[in-house]
JSON list of C-alpha atoms in Angstrom, two decimals:
[
{"chain": "P", "resi": 287, "resn": "MET", "atom": "CA", "xyz": [6.66, 21.35, -7.04]},
{"chain": "P", "resi": 288, "resn": "SER", "atom": "CA", "xyz": [3.90, 22.92, -5.00]},
{"chain": "P", "resi": 289, "resn": "ASN", "atom": "CA", "xyz": [2.56, 19.49, -4.11]},
{"chain": "P", "resi": 290, "resn": "PHE", "atom": "CA", "xyz": [5.96, 18.41, -2.82]},
{"chain": "P", "resi": 291, "resn": "SER", "atom": "CA", "xyz": [6.18, 21.49, -0.60]},
{"chain": "P", "resi": 292, "resn": "GLN", "atom": "CA", "xyz": [2.72, 20.83, 0.79]},
{"chain": "P", "resi": 293, "resn": "LEU", "atom": "CA", "xyz": [3.68, 17.22, 1.46]},
{"chain": "P", "resi": 294, "resn": "LYS", "atom": "CA", "xyz": [6.83, 18.25, 3.34]},
{"chain": "P", "resi": 295, "resn": "ASP", "atom": "CA", "xyz": [4.92, 20.87, 5.33]},
{"chain": "P", "resi": 296, "resn": "LEU", "atom": "CA", "xyz": [2.31, 18.31, 6.38]},
{"chain": "P", "resi": 297, "resn": "VAL", "atom": "CA", "xyz": [4.93, 15.81, 7.53]},
{"chain": "P", "resi": 298, "resn": "MET", "atom": "CA", "xyz": [6.85, 18.48, 9.43]},
{"chain": "P", "resi": 299, "resn": "SER", "atom": "CA", "xyz": [3.67, 19.73, 11.11]},
{"chain": "P", "resi": 300, "resn": "LEU", "atom": "CA", "xyz": [3.07, 16.23, 12.50]},
{"chain": "P", "resi": 301, "resn": "GLU", "atom": "CA", "xyz": [6.50, 15.93, 14.10]},
{"chain": "P", "resi": 302, "resn": "ALA", "atom": "CA", "xyz": [5.52, 17.44, 17.45]},
{"chain": "P", "resi": 303, "resn": "ASP", "atom": "CA", "xyz": [2.41, 15.28, 17.72]},
{"chain": "P", "resi": 304, "resn": "PHE", "atom": "CA", "xyz": [4.47, 12.15, 16.94]},
{"chain": "P", "resi": 305, "resn": "GLU", "atom": "CA", "xyz": [6.84, 13.04, 19.76]},
{"chain": "P", "resi": 306, "resn": "LYS", "atom": "CA", "xyz": [3.99, 13.74, 22.18]},
{"chain": "P", "resi": 307, "resn": "PHE", "atom": "CA", "xyz": [2.28, 10.48, 21.35]},
{"chain": "P", "resi": 308, "resn": "TYR", "atom": "CA", "xyz": [5.28, 8.14, 21.33]},
{"chain": "P", "resi": 309, "resn": "ASP", "atom": "CA", "xyz": [7.45, 9.80, 24.00]},
{"chain": "P", "resi": 310, "resn": "LYS", "atom": "CA", "xyz": [4.85, 11.21, 26.39]},
{"chain": "P", "resi": 311, "resn": "ASN", "atom": "CA", "xyz": [1.96, 8.79, 25.70]},
{"chain": "P", "resi": 312, "resn": "ASN", "atom": "CA", "xyz": [-0.43, 11.66, 24.96]},
{"chain": "P", "resi": 313, "resn": "SER", "atom": "CA", "xyz": [-3.51, 10.02, 23.42]},
{"chain": "P", "resi": 314, "resn": "ALA", "atom": "CA", "xyz": [-4.89, 13.30, 22.03]},
{"chain": "P", "resi": 315, "resn": "ALA", "atom": "CA", "xyz": [-1.67, 13.68, 20.05]},
{"chain": "P", "resi": 316, "resn": "GLY", "atom": "CA", "xyz": [-2.27, 10.17, 18.69]},
{"chain": "P", "resi": 317, "resn": "THR", "atom": "CA", "xyz": [-5.64, 11.30, 17.37]},
{"chain": "P", "resi": 318, "resn": "ARG", "atom": "CA", "xyz": [-3.97, 14.25, 15.64]},
{"chain": "P", "resi": 319, "resn": "VAL", "atom": "CA", "xyz": [-1.33, 11.94, 14.18]},
{"chain": "P", "resi": 320, "resn": "ARG", "atom": "CA", "xyz": [-4.01, 9.63, 12.79]},
{"chain": "P", "resi": 321, "resn": "LYS", "atom": "CA", "xyz": [-5.85, 12.60, 11.27]},
{"chain": "P", "resi": 322, "resn": "GLY", "atom": "CA", "xyz": [-2.64, 13.91, 9.73]},
{"chain": "P", "resi": 323, "resn": "MET", "atom": "CA", "xyz": [-1.76, 10.50, 8.34]},
{"chain": "P", "resi": 324, "resn": "GLN", "atom": "CA", "xyz": [-5.18, 10.31, 6.68]},
{"chain": "P", "resi": 325, "resn": "GLU", "atom": "CA", "xyz": [-4.54, 13.72, 5.10]},
{"chain": "P", "resi": 326, "resn": "LEU", "atom": "CA", "xyz": [-1.14, 12.46, 3.98]},
{"chain": "P", "resi": 327, "resn": "LYS", "atom": "CA", "xyz": [-2.75, 9.40, 2.41]},
{"chain": "P", "resi": 328, "resn": "ASN", "atom": "CA", "xyz": [-5.29, 11.52, 0.55]},
{"chain": "P", "resi": 329, "resn": "MET", "atom": "CA", "xyz": [-2.61, 13.94, -0.63]},
{"chain": "P", "resi": 330, "resn": "ALA", "atom": "CA", "xyz": [-0.43, 11.06, -1.82]},
{"chain": "P", "resi": 331, "resn": "GLN", "atom": "CA", "xyz": [-3.34, 9.61, -3.81]},
{"chain": "P", "resi": 332, "resn": "THR", "atom": "CA", "xyz": [-4.02, 12.99, -5.41]},
{"chain": "P", "resi": 333, "resn": "ILE", "atom": "CA", "xyz": [-0.37, 13.36, -6.38]},
{"chain": "P", "resi": 334, "resn": "ARG", "atom": "CA", "xyz": [-0.27, 9.80, -7.77]},
{"chain": "P", "resi": 335, "resn": "THR", "atom": "CA", "xyz": [-3.31, 10.56, -9.94]},
{"chain": "P", "resi": 336, "resn": "GLU", "atom": "CA", "xyz": [-1.80, 13.83, -11.20]},
{"chain": "P", "resi": 337, "resn": "VAL", "atom": "CA", "xyz": [1.49, 12.13, -12.06]},
{"chain": "P", "resi": 338, "resn": "GLN", "atom": "CA", "xyz": [-0.27, 9.27, -13.85]},
{"chain": "P", "resi": 339, "resn": "ASN", "atom": "CA", "xyz": [-2.44, 11.68, -15.85]},
{"chain": "P", "resi": 340, "resn": "ALA", "atom": "CA", "xyz": [0.57, 13.78, -16.82]},
{"chain": "P", "resi": 341, "resn": "LYS", "atom": "CA", "xyz": [2.48, 10.65, -17.83]},
{"chain": "P", "resi": 342, "resn": "ASN", "atom": "CA", "xyz": [-0.42, 9.33, -19.89]},
{"chain": "P", "resi": 343, "resn": "SER", "atom": "CA", "xyz": [-1.07, 12.65, -21.62]},
{"chain": "P", "resi": 344, "resn": "ALA", "atom": "CA", "xyz": [2.63, 12.98, -22.49]},
{"chain": "P", "resi": 345, "resn": "ALA", "atom": "CA", "xyz": [2.69, 9.44, -23.90]},
{"chain": "P", "resi": 346, "resn": "GLY", "atom": "CA", "xyz": [-0.46, 10.08, -25.94]},
{"chain": "P", "resi": 347, "resn": "ALA", "atom": "CA", "xyz": [0.83, 13.37, -27.33]},
{"chain": "P", "resi": 348, "resn": "GLY", "atom": "CA", "xyz": [2.60, 11.65, -30.21]},
{"chain": "P", "resi": 349, "resn": "ASP", "atom": "CA", "xyz": [5.91, 10.71, -28.65]},
{"chain": "P", "resi": 350, "resn": "ALA", "atom": "CA", "xyz": [8.10, 8.49, -30.79]},
{"chain": "P", "resi": 351, "resn": "LYS", "atom": "CA", "xyz": [8.35, 5.95, -28.00]},
{"chain": "P", "resi": 352, "resn": "ALA", "atom": "CA", "xyz": [5.47, 3.53, -27.69]},
{"chain": "P", "resi": 353, "resn": "ALA", "atom": "CA", "xyz": [4.43, 1.92, -24.44]},
{"chain": "P", "resi": 354, "resn": "PRO", "atom": "CA", "xyz": [5.80, -1.60, -24.04]},
{"chain": "P", "resi": 355, "resn": "ALA", "atom": "CA", "xyz": [3.36, -4.46, -24.50]},
{"chain": "P", "resi": 356, "resn": "LYS", "atom": "CA", "xyz": [2.10, -6.22, -21.40]},
{"chain": "P", "resi": 357, "resn": "LYS", "atom": "CA", "xyz": [3.42, -9.68, -20.68]},
{"chain": "P", "resi": 358, "resn": "ALA", "atom": "CA", "xyz": [1.05, -12.62, -20.86]},
{"chain": "P", "resi": 359, "resn": "ALA", "atom": "CA", "xyz": [-0.06, -14.24, -17.62]},
{"chain": "P", "resi": 360, "resn": "ALA", "atom": "CA", "xyz": [1.84, -17.32, -16.41]},
{"chain": "P", "resi": 361, "resn": "PRO", "atom": "CA", "xyz": [0.35, -20.64, -17.55]},
{"chain": "P", "resi": 362, "resn": "ALA", "atom": "CA", "xyz": [-1.80, -22.59, -15.12]},
{"chain": "P", "resi": 363, "resn": "ALA", "atom": "CA", "xyz": [0.85, -25.34, -14.89]},
{"chain": "P", "resi": 364, "resn": "ALA", "atom": "CA", "xyz": [3.15, -22.92, -13.06]},
{"chain": "P", "resi": 365, "resn": "LYS", "atom": "CA", "xyz": [0.98, -23.12, -9.94]},
{"chain": "P", "resi": 366, "resn": "LYS", "atom": "CA", "xyz": [2.23, -24.96, -6.84]},
{"chain": "P", "resi": 367, "resn": "ALA", "atom": "CA", "xyz": [1.67, -28.69, -6.73]},
{"chain": "P", "resi": 368, "resn": "ALA", "atom": "CA", "xyz": [-0.50, -30.13, -3.97]},
{"chain": "P", "resi": 369, "resn": "PRO", "atom": "CA", "xyz": [1.46, -31.57, -1.03]},
{"chain": "P", "resi": 370, "resn": "ALA", "atom": "CA", "xyz": [1.93, -35.34, -0.95]},
{"chain": "P", "resi": 371, "resn": "LYS", "atom": "CA", "xyz": [-0.45, -37.39, 1.20]},
{"chain": "P", "resi": 372, "resn": "LYS", "atom": "CA", "xyz": [0.84, -38.67, 4.53]},
{"chain": "P", "resi": 373, "resn": "LYS", "atom": "CA", "xyz": [0.93, -42.42, 5.11]}
]
């Protein structure tokens, strides 16, 4: 849950800069918002990776449930037909 708390703290810390940028047209606040959003993106990717690794390690630990098989790709005939030629 530490990651979730950090995520909430980051979003809350950006609130004032969002207000300054959107309500008062402060361009420096916009720069801080962009920087914070990049940090948010990086943090989200880190959390996604941790969750995926935890999920995969739990599935590989000998659980009785097996992962479902992937579906086959749609056949080539399912593609859109070319539009009719104009006269």
